[in-house]
Amino acid sequence: MGKLPSGAFAMDRDGKVVVSTLPQSFPESQMREIADRVMAFFKGAQNAQMPLHELNVYYPSLKVTARNLRGGALIFLSPQTLPKS
Amino acid sequence: MGSTVATARSKILLVDDDQDFLEVYWEILKRLPSGPEVHTASSGARALALLESDPFNLLIVDLNMPKMDGLQVIAIARRKYPQLKIVVWTCIADEQFRARAYGMGVDQYWQKPSSEQERQHFLDSVESVLQREVQGGFRGVQSKSLVDLIQLECLSQNSTTLRIKNGALNGRIWIQAGELIDAEAEDLKGEAAFRQILGWKAGSFELLPGDENRPRAIFSAYQALLLEIAQAMDEASHAGVDGEPLQMSEDAASPLMGLTRFNGVQFILSVGPKPRCEIKSWGLETPDHVSEWAQESLKSFADLGDWLQVGPLQQVTAMSPASHVALAESVKGDLCVGFRSTLKSDEVRETMRNILAKWTS
């Protein structure tokens, strides 16, 4: 897998990409994969009586930020620079 | 100003964040035999403002609302308007919520009607509550213990100074914007004084204005301290020890207790490693639901990290106006921590990192 780009995309409640600032080389299947997990997170929180509006997922080389948009989601990908050892 | 009064025509305040429910039941409740005057509020804050400005006989309140939930509204309304009748109507089918609501002094607890028959039962019961004569006896602050009062003041985000007298002993507890900040009893200060005061078996207390200049000396969450003290008192009573100063024992506390001292912690849930997946929680009403969601979410995002080749999952944080949550995996299993919404995103992440370090150490 190549280097992840920085950008954002929005999915509607049906899992359709409605807008994206990511380069066209970034496959829609990857956007769906990320969005499915994000939307499952928000839905699960709602079911557990903990409605949540914003999500941050931290990895060593990527931060995923998402906002809950009435069943859909606005998702930001921010590649992180690993500290030099 | 706002209070509860007996009027010829009863006044109902209906509180729910679902506008459709409000509109439908505004119409329906108006047609009750007693012909009450029905007002609506779509948030807890709005409801409290209405209660402040107008006298009401009955408050009907949903539990699950953003920002200020129904239990918070009930806590404040019960304290300020002891004679106000309160009916909960909610979608939450959970015995713990029901018990907690009744413990706070609500008159009835209803699940939102889903059939015509249930709706009729609900309306009949509302009518009977309106018809019921005001009963004697104390409600509200007068019947509360010191622990109840501290919880109410903190929950209501109040600033106040509690002066407590126990015979010749005097103590003070300072609460600033809902945070327990200091206590003083004889020669003791801070947490030691707080424990000492709560160990007194009897006495009287009065509420004085808050002191915003009082420097903070207690940094633990008030829920954690109250729970620790309750456990210690329980142990002492079981051991037949009476009148001894309270000594907190880490061994006696739940394994999660040490983590509740971190700033802003509202609840903690841990799920041990497989295959046992032992669940432990503190401060949660429905740990089973939360643990299932937390485990699934952590696995899902860990898998995503593998798939995207961005390294192992470090932490998940999530925000809402009501509260924040952080999730993380460790060698000891999964950890899910709830935080006060007053914490910033960076503070949640940093605190969670520290909690994780302590938990795994």
XYZ file of C-alpha atoms in Angstrom:
446
model
C 0.000 0.000 0.000
C 1.358 3.429 -0.926
C 1.705 6.477 1.275
C -1.647 7.684 2.581
C -2.637 11.127 1.356
C -3.966 13.962 3.487
C -7.534 15.041 2.874
C -11.171 14.545 3.702
C -14.232 12.846 2.347
C -17.903 12.666 3.263
C -20.138 9.630 3.183
C -23.911 9.758 3.296
C -25.998 7.425 5.464
C -26.158 4.904 2.595
C -22.376 4.602 2.467
C -22.005 6.624 -0.738
C -19.060 9.013 -1.124
C -20.633 12.430 -1.698
C -17.530 14.599 -1.738
C -13.785 14.083 -1.432
C -10.641 16.198 -1.384
C -8.446 13.107 -1.589
C -6.541 12.517 -4.835
C -8.338 10.415 -7.431
C -5.624 7.801 -7.022
C -6.999 7.035 -3.563
C -9.449 4.204 -4.203
C -13.067 4.551 -3.192
C -12.959 1.045 -1.733
C -10.531 2.275 0.920
C -12.747 5.226 1.717
C -15.663 2.838 2.169
C -13.593 0.548 4.391
C -12.696 3.433 6.671
C -16.187 4.944 6.617
C -17.924 1.647 7.398
C -15.909 1.251 10.577
C -16.409 4.876 11.561
C -20.164 4.693 11.058
C -20.352 1.376 12.947
C -18.536 3.090 15.812
C -21.048 5.952 15.999
C -24.003 3.594 15.635
C -22.685 1.258 18.345
C -22.150 4.196 20.694
C -25.711 5.345 20.093
C -26.996 1.846 20.881
C -24.957 1.839 24.086
C -26.730 5.066 25.127
C -23.610 7.155 24.481
C -24.293 9.311 21.438
C -20.968 10.671 20.185
C -20.302 13.408 17.664
C -16.595 13.306 16.946
C -14.054 10.509 16.714
C -10.248 10.450 16.677
C -8.340 7.270 15.903
C -4.603 7.432 16.492
C -2.014 5.271 14.730
C 1.742 5.887 14.655
C 1.602 7.186 11.081
C -2.038 8.233 10.646
C -4.757 10.087 12.519
C -8.355 9.564 11.438
C -10.816 12.214 12.560
C -14.527 11.837 11.877
C -17.665 13.828 12.568
C -21.058 12.213 12.819
C -23.384 13.783 10.254
C -26.911 12.503 10.857
C -26.118 8.912 9.961
C -23.330 9.790 7.546
C -19.815 10.948 8.367
C -17.216 13.532 7.423
C -13.796 11.891 7.665
C -10.363 13.499 7.727
C -7.130 11.587 7.103
C -3.991 13.179 8.528
C -0.749 11.262 7.973
C 1.552 11.641 11.002
C 5.283 12.076 10.878
C 7.047 9.453 12.895
C 9.561 10.933 15.342
C 13.171 10.440 14.232
C 15.065 8.054 16.443
C -40.018 33.126 41.312
C -40.605 29.566 40.230
C -42.098 27.131 42.707
C -44.823 24.553 42.935
C -48.265 25.821 43.844
C -51.746 24.456 43.973
C -53.823 26.199 41.346
C -57.306 25.551 40.011
C -55.794 24.425 36.733
C -52.753 22.165 36.977
C -49.653 23.025 35.002
C -47.543 20.371 33.324
C -44.060 20.856 31.925
C -43.210 18.242 29.306
C -39.486 17.853 28.516
C -38.127 15.851 25.587
C -35.576 16.491 22.850
C -37.856 14.737 20.344
C -39.957 17.511 18.843
C -42.512 15.084 17.400
C -43.220 13.570 20.815
C -43.543 17.027 22.316
C -46.087 18.158 19.768
C -48.171 14.992 19.931
C -48.270 14.795 23.716
C -48.808 18.519 24.111
C -52.106 17.976 22.297
C -52.993 14.779 24.152
C -52.187 15.977 27.678
C -54.238 19.130 27.210
C -57.296 16.919 26.835
C -56.948 15.168 30.182
C -60.131 15.382 32.329
C -58.561 17.948 34.650
C -57.773 20.158 31.613
C -54.180 20.998 32.586
C -52.137 23.785 31.075
C -49.285 22.081 29.186
C -45.925 23.673 28.430
C -43.038 22.048 26.581
C -39.245 22.271 26.621
C -36.879 20.544 24.222
C -33.838 20.636 26.519
C -32.991 20.303 30.189
C -31.658 23.842 30.372
C -34.850 25.252 28.883
C -36.936 23.193 31.311
C -35.047 24.554 34.319
C -35.478 28.088 33.012
C -39.232 27.535 32.722
C -39.419 26.008 36.203
C -37.572 29.022 37.508
C -39.937 31.495 35.913
C -43.287 29.751 36.412
C -44.912 27.529 39.008
C -45.658 23.974 37.798
C -47.430 21.030 39.370
C -45.957 18.225 37.296
C -42.737 17.703 35.382
C -42.704 14.931 32.766
C -39.139 14.407 31.631
C -37.264 12.174 29.202
C -33.965 10.701 30.444
C -31.940 10.505 27.274
C -31.290 14.077 26.181
C -28.110 15.758 24.934
C -26.108 18.199 27.075
C -28.194 17.946 30.240
C -29.882 14.579 30.640
C -33.111 13.845 32.475
C -31.432 12.668 35.672
C -29.586 15.954 35.946
C -32.833 17.855 35.445
C -34.516 15.705 38.094
C -31.663 16.218 40.567
C -31.898 19.976 40.259
C -35.697 20.132 40.115
C -36.086 17.846 43.130
C -33.715 19.969 45.169
C -35.177 23.321 44.167
C -38.849 22.380 44.051
C -39.449 19.608 46.610
C -43.226 19.628 46.087
C -43.040 19.329 42.288
C -44.351 15.979 41.107
C -42.070 14.278 38.618
C -42.832 11.582 36.084
C -40.088 10.023 33.968
C -40.948 8.845 30.483
C -38.189 7.256 28.535
C -37.171 4.660 25.981
C -34.555 3.281 28.393
C -35.717 -0.122 29.612
C -33.138 -0.525 32.330
C -33.864 -1.423 35.934
C -30.836 0.501 37.156
C -32.140 3.714 35.646
C -35.565 3.027 37.079
C -34.118 2.394 40.547
C -31.922 5.453 40.300
C -34.825 7.669 39.239
C -37.022 6.407 42.069
C -34.098 6.878 44.424
C -34.032 10.527 43.373
C -37.662 10.881 44.345
C -39.619 10.683 41.090
C -43.289 9.827 41.441
C -43.563 7.512 38.451
C -41.310 5.953 35.849
C -42.794 5.114 32.451
C -41.452 3.692 29.259
C -42.719 5.718 26.345
C -46.043 4.258 25.269
C -45.885 2.141 22.147
C -49.518 1.129 21.904
C -52.882 2.775 22.356
C -53.441 0.783 25.554
C -50.097 1.829 27.024
C -50.806 5.413 26.090
C -54.125 5.294 27.911
C -52.439 3.818 31.010
C -49.850 6.556 30.893
C -52.510 9.278 30.612
C -54.567 7.760 33.434
C -51.513 7.704 35.665
C -50.643 11.308 34.828
C -54.183 12.316 35.689
C -53.960 10.432 38.992
C -50.684 12.146 39.843
C -52.306 15.506 39.185
C -55.270 14.612 41.361
C -53.194 13.303 44.224
C -53.186 15.609 47.178
C -49.926 17.092 48.234
C -48.512 14.748 50.790
C -46.894 15.848 53.995
C -43.369 15.216 55.180
C -40.069 16.428 53.908
C -38.730 15.947 50.441
C -35.659 17.325 48.817
C -32.750 18.661 50.755
C -34.241 18.124 54.186
C -34.320 14.347 53.811
C -30.952 14.034 52.111
C -27.758 12.797 53.654
C -24.540 14.745 53.424
C -23.353 12.448 50.637
C -26.578 13.051 48.673
C -26.191 16.774 49.107
C -22.582 16.779 47.896
C -23.594 14.739 44.862
C -26.452 17.106 44.096
C -24.299 20.211 44.429
C -21.602 18.723 42.195
C -24.102 17.398 39.671
C -25.779 20.799 39.535
C -22.399 22.432 38.836
C -22.962 24.684 41.857
C -20.449 26.727 43.792
C -21.070 26.469 47.483
C -19.486 26.045 50.895
C -20.943 23.397 53.178
C -20.557 24.043 56.884
C -20.969 20.880 58.945
C -21.284 20.645 62.722
C -20.896 17.415 64.641
C -21.139 18.232 68.326
C -18.044 20.226 69.128
C -16.474 19.359 65.784
C -16.681 21.725 62.828
C -15.940 21.093 59.195
C -16.243 22.787 55.840
C -16.381 21.468 52.313
C -15.812 23.742 49.320
C -17.423 23.033 45.951
C -16.563 25.227 42.990
C -18.537 24.924 39.727
C -19.481 21.352 40.545
C -15.947 20.305 41.512
C -14.985 19.310 45.022
C -11.961 21.536 45.674
C -11.169 21.467 49.401
C -12.278 20.473 52.872
C -11.257 21.385 56.383
C -11.948 19.612 59.670
C -10.134 20.534 62.845
C -6.436 20.193 61.961
C -7.037 18.273 58.751
C -7.237 19.695 55.248
C -8.023 18.433 51.744
C -8.947 14.789 51.181
C -8.095 13.771 54.747
C -10.537 16.339 56.078
C -13.185 15.280 53.558
C -12.889 11.659 54.700
C -13.020 12.728 58.314
C -16.219 14.755 57.797
C -17.977 12.007 55.877
C -17.086 9.585 58.639
C -19.128 11.590 61.160
C -22.214 9.631 62.007
C -24.450 12.594 62.798
C -24.582 16.354 62.755
C -26.106 19.254 60.923
C -25.055 21.163 57.867
C -25.842 24.395 56.143
C -25.127 25.804 52.712
C -23.074 28.968 52.463
C -22.094 30.908 49.342
C -19.206 29.554 47.287
C -15.690 30.925 47.768
C -14.067 31.395 44.386
C -10.772 32.437 45.976
C -10.370 29.143 47.815
C -7.288 27.386 46.380
C -7.862 23.849 45.171
C -6.477 21.137 47.433
C -8.539 18.140 46.290
C -7.872 16.884 42.778
C -9.642 13.511 42.821
C -13.080 13.192 41.235
C -15.790 13.543 43.884
C -17.500 10.315 42.698
C -14.306 8.375 43.278
C -13.802 9.812 46.748
C -17.411 9.188 47.767
C -17.218 5.611 46.551
C -13.956 4.988 48.375
C -15.354 6.424 51.566
C -18.570 4.428 51.247
C -16.556 1.246 50.796
C -14.348 2.022 53.771
C -17.383 2.773 55.952
C -19.029 -0.415 54.796
C -15.920 -2.400 55.690
C -15.606 -0.721 59.031
C -19.219 -1.507 59.885
C -18.787 -5.131 58.854
C -15.692 -5.404 61.003
C -17.596 -4.022 63.969
C -15.301 -1.012 64.168
C -17.122 2.132 65.153
C -15.771 5.573 65.714
C -12.342 4.739 64.339
C -10.889 7.204 61.880
C -11.423 6.086 58.310
C -8.347 4.668 56.652
C -8.549 3.953 52.970
C -7.022 0.731 51.769
C -5.968 0.263 48.186
C -6.388 -3.482 48.643
C -9.990 -3.037 49.662
C -10.821 -0.965 46.624
C -11.778 -2.263 43.207
C -8.806 -2.708 40.848
C -10.148 0.244 38.882
C -10.400 2.564 41.872
C -6.849 3.784 41.516
C -7.695 5.011 38.019
C -10.708 7.067 39.041
C -8.513 9.720 40.609
C -7.407 11.049 37.248
C -8.842 14.392 36.255
C -12.348 14.341 34.789
C -12.933 10.587 34.927
C -16.638 9.716 34.951
C -16.549 5.977 34.380
C -14.076 3.177 33.698
C -14.585 -0.210 32.126
C -11.996 -2.910 31.600
C -12.327 -6.135 29.648
C -9.699 -8.688 30.551
C -7.748 -10.719 28.016
C -9.306 -13.623 26.133
C -10.627 -16.171 26.672
C -12.122 -15.038 30.001
C -12.818 -11.441 28.924
C -13.671 -10.538 32.497
C -15.563 -7.248 32.671
C -14.994 -4.789 35.489
C -16.552 -1.351 35.627
C -16.981 1.691 37.793
C -19.578 4.420 37.317
C -21.434 2.762 34.426
C -25.145 2.043 34.298
C -24.973 -0.525 31.495
C -21.462 -2.033 31.374
C -22.471 -4.959 29.152
C -23.585 -2.742 26.269
C -20.559 -0.497 26.562
C -18.085 -3.373 26.804
C -19.471 -5.016 23.684
C -19.236 -1.771 21.749
C -15.749 -0.984 23.092
C -14.364 -4.407 22.187
C -15.863 -4.344 18.701
C -14.618 -0.813 18.059
C -11.068 -1.549 19.206
C -10.892 -4.683 17.097
C -12.336 -2.888 14.093
C -9.846 -0.007 14.260
C -6.913 -2.319 15.039
C -7.792 -4.327 11.911
C -8.053 -1.094 9.931
C -4.568 -0.097 11.054
C -3.199 -3.440 9.871
C -5.019 -3.125 6.573
C -3.817 0.431 5.943
C -0.318 -0.444 7.225
C -0.153 2.585 9.479
C 1.054 0.794 12.595
C -0.683 -0.591 15.677
C -3.706 1.213 17.042
C -2.670 3.571 19.821
C -5.868 5.087 21.095
C -9.431 6.032 20.152
C -11.067 9.140 21.585
C -14.589 10.370 20.951
C -16.382 13.531 21.963
C -19.917 14.717 22.512
C -21.396 17.730 24.278
C -22.428 15.440 27.155
C -19.247 13.459 27.739
C -16.053 12.152 26.164
C -14.787 8.595 25.828
C -11.359 7.047 25.241
C -10.573 3.447 24.276
C -7.273 1.616 24.175
C -5.893 -1.905 24.035
C -3.194 -3.212 26.348
C -1.621 -6.418 27.531
C -4.141 -6.439 30.369
C -7.069 -6.208 27.961
C -9.260 -3.388 26.680
C -9.871 -0.193 28.594
C -12.751 2.257 28.079
C -12.821 5.484 30.085
C -15.521 8.163 30.167
C -14.536 11.766 30.844
C -16.327 14.979 31.674
C -17.125 17.030 28.582
C -15.247 19.991 30.059
C -11.956 18.305 29.125
C -10.394 19.226 25.789
C -9.583 16.589 23.208
C -5.844 16.784 23.908
C -6.448 16.501 27.642
C -8.537 13.376 27.123
C -5.792 11.794 25.048
C -3.047 12.679 27.498
C -5.046 11.588 30.545
C -5.933 8.313 28.861
C -2.267 7.730 28.131
C -1.455 8.231 31.815
C -4.343 6.025 32.915
C -3.170 3.271 30.582
C 0.368 3.554 31.899
C -0.831 3.251 35.485
C -3.179 0.387 34.676
C -0.536 -1.691 32.955
C 2.191 -0.900 35.461
